[in-house]
Amino acid sequence: MTSTDAAPTSTQTFTSLDPASGEVVGTHPIHSAADVAAAVATARKQAEWWQALGYDGRKKALVRWRKLIARRMEELAALMARETGKPAGDALLETALAIDHLAWAASHAEKVLKRRSVAPGLLMVNQAASVEYRPLGVVGVIGPWNYPVFTPMGSIAYALAAGNAVVFKPSEFTPGVGEWLAATFREAIGRPVLQVVTGYGETGAALTTAGVDKVAFTGSTATGKRVMAACAQTLTPVVIEAGGKDALLVADDADVAEAADAALWGAAANAGQTCAGVERVYVHERVYDQFLDELVARAERLEARPGGQVGPITMPSQVEIIRRHVDDALARGGRALVGGPVPEGARFVQPTVLVDVPEDSAAVQEETFGPTVTVTRVKDMDEAIERANGTRYALGSTVFSKDQGMAIAQRLRAGMTAINGVISFAAIPTLPFGGVGDSGFGRIHGPDGLREFTYPHAIARQRFKPAIALTTFRRTAKEEQQLTKVVRGLYGRGKR
Ligand code: NAD
């Protein structure tokens, strides 16, 4: 089945597999460049209809879709759990958060984007100034597999609410989830304003050169660079939501037990395959031993297994990366207090707590994307901040402290910070989500996330003739002198 209007020209298919059992979950078309072009052409027509609906019509339509997803959320969560291997409860939580974002985007688009007056300034006081954020047209969304509903929904819902049509290329590991979203949209709204194209990286690459008006990419930094290079050929703007190496900082006034609990969940939830998951912890020396005791006690009780709280590693090739990071850490003097070397051929990686790992090792600097965490003792929070800020990535971050949370957060180089909680920022629809450095740029969620899929249109309307006519060849030397006087009077007075 395909949710594009045009029949696919390619007859090739691929399968998505249950990573825990290896069973086939579904068979999907490998959409060719021609299929992608057809989908974008359909989207272009749909965008006209969608834009003509206006804010109110789009809101009503998106509410219908929201209701349909909410009514069938168990079905979506079950499919997601099968395709990714994540526990059913986690899949349900992810679906719930995605619905919340869809609801927010639908109900706030008008307020954030509609034309509003802005002050014209003293020199242009005769003008009425206003700005409106207009839809770009067709947005191509390329998604990852780790949060295959929540993550792309951060682009899809906001792009749609802003008035764009969307062509979505889900990860090759989670094509069924993508098709489910497009099919329910069609069911709720009756038109393919949201379409899905499935396949491998080539299908995604075809989307970047198919003439879309923006690409919203979520995935690895390496692929993000390729997407950006492809988009550069046509000056197509991009949002890059890439990887992370998020740190959790524990101050000496922290609730240490809570911090340990958050660190473990942040590190091992979704088997550690979370862009804004906790991969490094820096702990004040005064509470280091206590923190480690709390963390180790909890981590020892957690087991990665079929049906457990920690599922399999979704992508087989990721196991090799996790193994390399752990082996390198151990070879360079690190110790595993929980877990240890990853066995050959493993699909389940056990929660792993590493200490004494050199700061320049892969386990501290590169994205591991497994249920592992390094814990490092620091003499004070200045050192913790310096180390936390010491990787090329800068996505999320976490601080545990009773009194210094805000002060520490404001010194962290990161797109988001959770204080005395973990990843909480992602679930708040009003907050922008995104990174800096190798974690990418641009924002999804919140007002910034709506504006990301628009372009501002500025209007200056003359209300009455200006006292000094500036933009005419009729301007006189006297008027220029008057202007000089006015500007000096306004901006040149006072002490140096
Ligand atoms: P990936 O980069 O391998 O693939 C992402 C998507 O890009 C897939 O749909 C893939 O088919 C497609 N793709 C591959 N090559 C392409 C190309 N040349 N042109 C266009 N598209 C192409 O990433 P992944 O393994 O699916 O996801 C895991 C990564 O995503 C991790 O690094 C994780 O941190 C990151 N991630 C980031 C966020 C965020 O919001 N910052 C959220 C979730 C995941």
Coordinates of C-alpha atoms in Angstrom, one line a residue, residues 61-468:
A61 CA -9.2 19.0 10.1
L62 CA -6.2 18.4 12.4
V63 CA -8.5 18.0 15.4
R64 CA -10.3 15.2 13.4
W65 CA -6.9 13.5 12.8
R66 CA -5.9 14.0 16.5
K67 CA -9.1 12.3 17.6
L68 CA -8.7 9.4 15.3
I69 CA -5.1 8.8 16.5
A70 CA -6.2 9.1 20.1
R71 CA -9.0 6.6 19.6
R72 CA -6.6 4.1 18.0
M73 CA -3.5 4.9 19.9
E74 CA -3.0 1.3 21.2
E75 CA -3.0 0.1 17.6
L76 CA -0.3 2.6 16.6
A77 CA 1.7 1.9 19.8
A78 CA 1.6 -1.9 19.1
L79 CA 2.8 -1.4 15.6
M80 CA 5.6 0.9 16.8
A81 CA 6.6 -1.6 19.5
R82 CA 6.9 -4.4 16.9
E83 CA 8.9 -2.3 14.4
T84 CA 11.3 -0.9 17.0
G85 CA 11.3 -3.5 19.7
K86 CA 10.5 -0.9 22.4
P87 CA 8.3 -1.9 25.3
A88 CA 4.6 -1.4 24.6
G89 CA 4.2 1.0 27.5
D90 CA 7.0 3.2 26.1
A91 CA 5.4 3.2 22.7
L92 CA 2.1 4.3 24.3
L93 CA 3.8 7.1 26.1
E94 CA 5.4 8.2 22.9
T95 CA 2.1 8.2 21.1
A96 CA 0.5 10.2 23.9
L97 CA 3.2 12.9 23.7
A98 CA 2.9 13.1 19.9
I99 CA -0.9 13.6 20.2
D100 CA -0.3 16.4 22.7
H101 CA 2.1 18.2 20.2
L102 CA -0.4 17.7 17.4
A103 CA -3.1 19.3 19.6
W104 CA -0.9 22.2 20.5
A105 CA 0.2 22.9 17.0
A106 CA -3.4 22.8 15.7
S107 CA -4.7 25.1 18.3
H108 CA -1.9 27.7 18.3
A109 CA -1.0 28.1 14.7
E110 CA -3.3 31.1 14.1
K111 CA -2.2 33.0 17.2
V112 CA 1.5 32.5 16.4
L113 CA 1.5 33.0 12.7
K114 CA -1.4 35.4 11.7
R115 CA -0.6 38.9 10.7
R116 CA 0.2 41.2 13.6
S117 CA 1.1 44.8 13.9
V118 CA 4.6 45.8 14.9
A119 CA 5.9 49.2 15.9
P120 CA 7.2 51.2 12.8
G121 CA 9.8 53.1 14.8
L122 CA 10.1 56.9 15.2
L123 CA 11.6 57.6 11.7
M124 CA 8.8 55.7 10.0
V125 CA 6.0 56.8 12.2
N126 CA 3.8 57.5 9.2
Q127 CA 3.7 53.8 8.4
A128 CA 1.6 50.9 9.6
A129 CA 3.9 47.9 9.9
S130 CA 2.8 44.3 10.1
V131 CA 4.2 40.8 9.7
E132 CA 2.6 37.4 8.9
Y133 CA 4.1 34.0 8.7
R134 CA 3.1 32.2 5.5
P135 CA 3.4 28.5 4.7
L136 CA 6.3 27.5 2.5
G137 CA 4.3 25.1 0.4
V138 CA 5.5 21.5 0.5
V139 CA 7.7 20.2 3.4
G140 CA 9.7 17.0 3.1
V141 CA 10.1 15.3 6.4
I142 CA 12.8 12.6 6.8
G143 CA 12.5 10.6 10.0
P144 CA 14.5 8.3 12.2
W145 CA 13.4 5.0 13.8
N146 CA 14.1 5.5 17.4
Y147 CA 11.0 7.6 18.2
P148 CA 9.3 7.0 14.9
V149 CA 6.0 8.8 15.9
F150 CA 7.1 11.5 18.3
T151 CA 10.1 12.8 16.4
P152 CA 8.6 13.2 12.9
M153 CA 5.4 14.5 14.4
G154 CA 7.4 17.4 15.8
S155 CA 7.9 18.4 12.1
I156 CA 4.7 17.0 10.5
A157 CA 2.2 18.5 12.9
Y158 CA 3.8 21.9 13.0
A159 CA 4.3 22.0 9.2
L160 CA 0.7 21.0 8.6
A161 CA -0.7 23.4 11.2
A162 CA 1.4 26.2 9.5
G163 CA -0.4 25.5 6.2
N164 CA 2.0 23.2 4.4
A165 CA 1.5 19.9 2.7
V166 CA 3.9 17.2 3.8
V167 CA 5.7 14.3 2.2
F168 CA 7.1 12.0 4.9
K169 CA 9.9 9.5 4.4
P170 CA 10.0 7.3 7.6
S171 CA 13.1 5.3 8.5
E172 CA 13.4 2.0 6.7
F173 CA 13.1 0.4 10.1
T174 CA 9.7 1.9 10.8
P175 CA 7.9 2.3 7.5
G176 CA 4.6 0.8 8.8
V177 CA 4.3 3.5 11.4
G178 CA 4.8 6.2 8.7
E179 CA 2.1 4.6 6.5
W180 CA -0.2 4.3 9.5
L181 CA 0.1 8.1 10.1
A182 CA -0.6 8.9 6.4
A183 CA -3.5 6.5 6.2
T184 CA -5.2 7.8 9.3
F185 CA -4.7 11.4 8.0
R186 CA -6.4 10.4 4.8
E187 CA -9.2 8.7 6.7
A188 CA -9.8 11.7 8.9
I189 CA -9.4 14.5 6.3
G190 CA -10.1 12.7 3.0
R191 CA -7.2 14.2 1.1
P192 CA -3.5 13.3 0.9
V193 CA -2.2 16.5 2.4
L194 CA 0.2 14.2 4.3
Q195 CA 1.7 11.5 2.1
V196 CA 4.3 8.9 2.9
V197 CA 7.1 7.5 0.7
T198 CA 9.0 4.5 1.9
G199 CA 12.4 3.0 1.2
Y200 CA 16.0 3.3 2.1
G201 CA 18.4 6.3 2.1
E202 CA 18.0 6.7 -1.7
T203 CA 14.3 7.5 -1.3
G204 CA 15.2 10.1 1.3
A205 CA 17.9 11.5 -1.0
A206 CA 15.3 11.7 -3.8
L207 CA 13.0 13.8 -1.5
T208 CA 15.8 16.3 -0.8
T209 CA 16.1 17.0 -4.6
A210 CA 12.4 16.7 -5.5
G211 CA 11.7 20.4 -5.3
V212 CA 10.2 20.6 -1.8
D213 CA 10.2 24.0 -0.1
K214 CA 12.0 22.8 3.0
V215 CA 13.4 19.6 4.4
A216 CA 13.0 18.7 8.0
F217 CA 15.6 16.0 8.7
T218 CA 15.9 14.0 11.9
G219 CA 18.7 11.4 12.1
S220 CA 22.4 11.1 12.5
T221 CA 24.8 14.0 12.1
A222 CA 26.6 12.2 9.2
T223 CA 23.3 11.8 7.2
G224 CA 22.3 15.4 8.1
K225 CA 25.4 16.7 6.4
R226 CA 24.6 14.7 3.2
V227 CA 21.0 16.1 3.3
M228 CA 22.2 19.6 3.8
A229 CA 24.7 19.2 0.9
A230 CA 22.0 17.9 -1.4
C231 CA 19.6 20.7 -0.4
A232 CA 22.3 23.3 -1.0
Q233 CA 22.1 22.6 -4.8
T234 CA 18.7 24.1 -4.9
L235 CA 19.0 26.4 -1.9
T236 CA 16.3 24.4 -0.2
P237 CA 16.3 25.3 3.5
V238 CA 16.7 22.5 6.0
V239 CA 16.1 21.8 9.7
I240 CA 18.6 19.4 11.0
E241 CA 17.7 17.5 14.2
A242 CA 20.8 15.3 14.7
G243 CA 22.5 13.3 17.3
G244 CA 23.5 14.2 20.9
K245 CA 25.8 13.3 23.7
D246 CA 23.8 14.7 26.6
A247 CA 25.3 15.2 30.0
L248 CA 23.6 15.1 33.4
L249 CA 25.2 17.2 36.1
V250 CA 24.8 16.4 39.8
A251 CA 25.6 19.2 42.3
D252 CA 26.4 18.5 46.0
D253 CA 23.0 19.9 47.1
A254 CA 21.1 17.5 44.7
D255 CA 18.5 14.9 45.7
V256 CA 21.0 12.2 44.9
A257 CA 18.6 9.3 44.7
E258 CA 16.3 11.2 42.3
A259 CA 19.4 12.1 40.2
A260 CA 20.5 8.5 40.0
D261 CA 16.9 7.4 39.1
A262 CA 16.8 10.1 36.3
A263 CA 20.3 9.2 35.1
L264 CA 19.4 5.5 34.7
W265 CA 16.1 6.2 32.9
G266 CA 17.7 8.9 30.8
A267 CA 20.5 6.5 29.8
A268 CA 18.6 3.2 29.4
A269 CA 15.0 4.0 28.4
N270 CA 14.4 3.0 24.8
A271 CA 17.6 0.9 25.2
G272 CA 19.5 4.2 25.2
Q273 CA 18.4 4.9 21.7
T274 CA 17.3 8.5 22.5
C275 CA 18.8 11.5 20.8
A276 CA 18.4 13.5 24.0
G277 CA 19.2 10.5 26.3
V278 CA 21.8 10.8 29.1
E279 CA 25.2 9.4 28.0
R280 CA 27.5 11.2 30.4
V281 CA 27.1 12.1 34.1
Y282 CA 29.3 14.5 36.0
V283 CA 29.0 14.3 39.8
H284 CA 30.3 16.7 42.5
E285 CA 33.0 14.8 44.5
R286 CA 31.1 15.3 47.7
V287 CA 28.2 13.1 46.5
Y288 CA 30.0 11.0 43.9
D289 CA 30.1 7.8 46.0
Q290 CA 26.6 8.1 47.2
F291 CA 25.4 8.7 43.6
L292 CA 27.3 5.7 42.3
D293 CA 25.8 3.4 45.0
E294 CA 22.3 4.6 44.1
L295 CA 22.9 4.3 40.3
V296 CA 24.5 0.9 40.5
A297 CA 21.8 -0.5 42.8
R298 CA 19.1 0.5 40.3
A299 CA 21.0 -0.5 37.2
E300 CA 21.7 -4.0 38.6
R301 CA 18.0 -4.6 38.9
L302 CA 17.3 -3.6 35.2
E303 CA 17.6 -6.2 32.5
A304 CA 17.5 -5.9 28.8
R305 CA 15.4 -8.9 27.6
P306 CA 12.3 -9.7 25.5
G307 CA 9.3 -8.2 27.2
G308 CA 11.4 -6.3 29.7
Q309 CA 11.7 -2.6 30.5
V310 CA 14.8 -2.4 28.2
G311 CA 14.2 -3.8 24.7
P312 CA 16.6 -4.8 21.9
I313 CA 18.9 -2.6 19.9
T314 CA 16.7 -1.8 16.9
M315 CA 19.4 -1.5 14.3
P316 CA 21.9 -4.4 14.2
S317 CA 24.8 -2.2 13.1
Q318 CA 24.4 0.0 16.2
V319 CA 25.4 -3.0 18.4
E320 CA 28.9 -2.8 16.9
I321 CA 29.2 0.9 17.8
I322 CA 28.1 0.3 21.4
R323 CA 30.6 -2.6 21.6
R324 CA 33.4 -0.4 20.2
H325 CA 32.7 2.4 22.8
V326 CA 32.6 0.0 25.7
D327 CA 35.7 -2.0 24.6
D328 CA 37.7 1.3 24.1
A329 CA 36.6 2.6 27.5
L330 CA 37.7 -0.6 29.2
A331 CA 41.0 -0.8 27.3
R332 CA 41.8 2.8 28.3
G333 CA 41.5 2.2 32.1
G334 CA 37.7 2.5 32.5
R335 CA 35.8 0.0 34.6
A336 CA 32.3 -1.3 34.1
L337 CA 30.4 -1.3 37.5
V338 CA 27.4 -2.8 35.8
G339 CA 27.3 -4.5 32.5
G340 CA 30.5 -5.0 30.5
P341 CA 31.8 -6.0 27.1
V342 CA 28.9 -6.5 24.6
P343 CA 28.8 -10.2 23.4
E344 CA 29.1 -10.9 19.7
G345 CA 25.8 -11.1 17.9
A346 CA 23.8 -9.7 20.9
R347 CA 20.6 -7.9 20.1
F348 CA 20.0 -7.0 23.7
V349 CA 22.6 -4.8 25.4
Q350 CA 22.6 -4.8 29.2
P351 CA 22.5 -1.5 31.1
T352 CA 26.1 -0.5 31.5
V353 CA 27.7 1.9 34.1
L354 CA 31.2 3.0 33.2
V355 CA 33.6 4.9 35.5
D356 CA 37.2 6.2 35.2
V357 CA 36.7 6.6 31.5
P358 CA 39.2 9.1 29.9
E359 CA 37.4 12.3 28.7
D360 CA 38.7 12.0 25.2
S361 CA 37.5 8.4 24.6
A362 CA 34.7 7.5 22.2
A363 CA 32.3 6.6 25.1
V364 CA 32.5 10.3 26.3
Q365 CA 32.8 12.1 23.0
E366 CA 30.8 10.2 20.4
E367 CA 27.1 9.3 20.4
T368 CA 26.9 5.7 21.7
F369 CA 23.1 5.2 21.3
G370 CA 23.0 2.3 23.7
P371 CA 22.0 1.8 27.4
T372 CA 25.4 2.8 28.6
V373 CA 26.5 5.8 30.7
T374 CA 29.8 7.1 31.9
V375 CA 30.1 8.6 35.4
T376 CA 32.8 11.1 36.2
R377 CA 33.8 12.7 39.5
V378 CA 34.3 16.5 39.4
K379 CA 35.7 18.8 42.0
D380 CA 33.1 21.5 41.5
M381 CA 30.3 22.5 39.2
D382 CA 32.6 24.8 37.1
E383 CA 34.4 21.6 36.1
A384 CA 31.2 19.8 35.5
I385 CA 30.0 22.6 33.2
E386 CA 33.3 22.8 31.3
R387 CA 33.2 19.0 30.7
A388 CA 29.5 18.9 29.8
N389 CA 30.2 21.6 27.2
G390 CA 33.2 19.7 25.9
T391 CA 31.7 17.7 23.0
R392 CA 30.9 18.7 19.4
Y393 CA 27.3 17.8 20.2
A394 CA 24.9 20.1 22.1
L395 CA 21.3 18.9 22.1
G396 CA 19.8 18.4 25.6
S397 CA 21.2 18.5 29.1
T398 CA 20.1 17.8 32.7
V399 CA 21.0 19.4 36.1
F400 CA 20.2 18.0 39.5
S401 CA 20.5 20.6 42.3
K402 CA 18.2 22.1 44.9
D403 CA 19.4 25.7 44.6
Q404 CA 21.8 26.1 41.7
G405 CA 19.7 24.5 38.9
M406 CA 19.0 27.7 37.0
A407 CA 22.5 29.1 37.4
I408 CA 24.1 26.0 36.1
A409 CA 21.5 25.5 33.3
Q410 CA 22.3 29.0 32.0
R411 CA 25.9 28.1 31.5
L412 CA 25.3 24.9 29.5
R413 CA 25.8 24.9 25.7
A414 CA 22.7 23.0 24.8
G415 CA 19.4 23.6 23.0
M416 CA 17.4 22.4 26.1
T417 CA 18.0 21.7 29.8
A418 CA 15.9 19.8 32.3
I419 CA 16.3 20.7 35.9
N420 CA 15.5 18.1 38.5
G421 CA 13.8 16.0 35.9
V422 CA 14.9 14.3 32.7
I423 CA 14.0 15.1 29.0
S424 CA 11.0 17.0 30.4
F425 CA 11.5 19.8 27.9
A426 CA 10.5 17.4 25.0
A427 CA 7.0 16.9 26.4
I428 CA 6.2 20.7 26.8
P429 CA 4.7 21.8 23.5
T430 CA 5.5 25.5 24.1
L431 CA 9.2 24.8 24.3
P432 CA 11.4 24.8 21.2
F433 CA 13.3 21.5 20.6
G434 CA 16.6 21.3 18.8
G435 CA 20.4 21.6 19.1
V436 CA 23.5 23.5 18.2
G437 CA 26.9 22.3 16.9
D438 CA 26.8 18.7 15.6
S439 CA 23.3 18.3 17.0
G440 CA 22.0 20.5 14.2
F441 CA 20.0 23.6 13.9
G442 CA 16.5 24.9 13.5
R443 CA 13.7 24.1 15.9
I444 CA 10.6 21.9 16.1
H445 CA 7.8 22.4 18.8
G446 CA 6.4 25.6 20.2
P447 CA 6.0 28.9 18.4
D448 CA 9.6 28.5 16.9
G449 CA 8.6 25.1 15.6
L450 CA 5.5 26.6 13.8
R451 CA 7.6 29.5 12.3
E452 CA 10.2 27.1 11.1
F453 CA 7.8 25.9 8.4
T454 CA 6.9 29.4 7.2
Y455 CA 8.5 32.5 5.8
P456 CA 7.7 36.0 7.2
H457 CA 5.9 38.4 5.0
A458 CA 6.4 42.0 6.1
I459 CA 4.1 44.8 5.0
A460 CA 4.8 48.6 5.5
R461 CA 1.6 50.6 4.6
Q462 CA 1.8 54.4 4.4
R463 CA -0.8 55.9 6.7
F464 CA 0.0 59.6 5.9
K465 CA 2.6 61.6 4.0
P466 CA 5.9 61.8 6.0
A467 CA 7.1 65.2 7.4
I468 CA 10.4 64.6 5.7

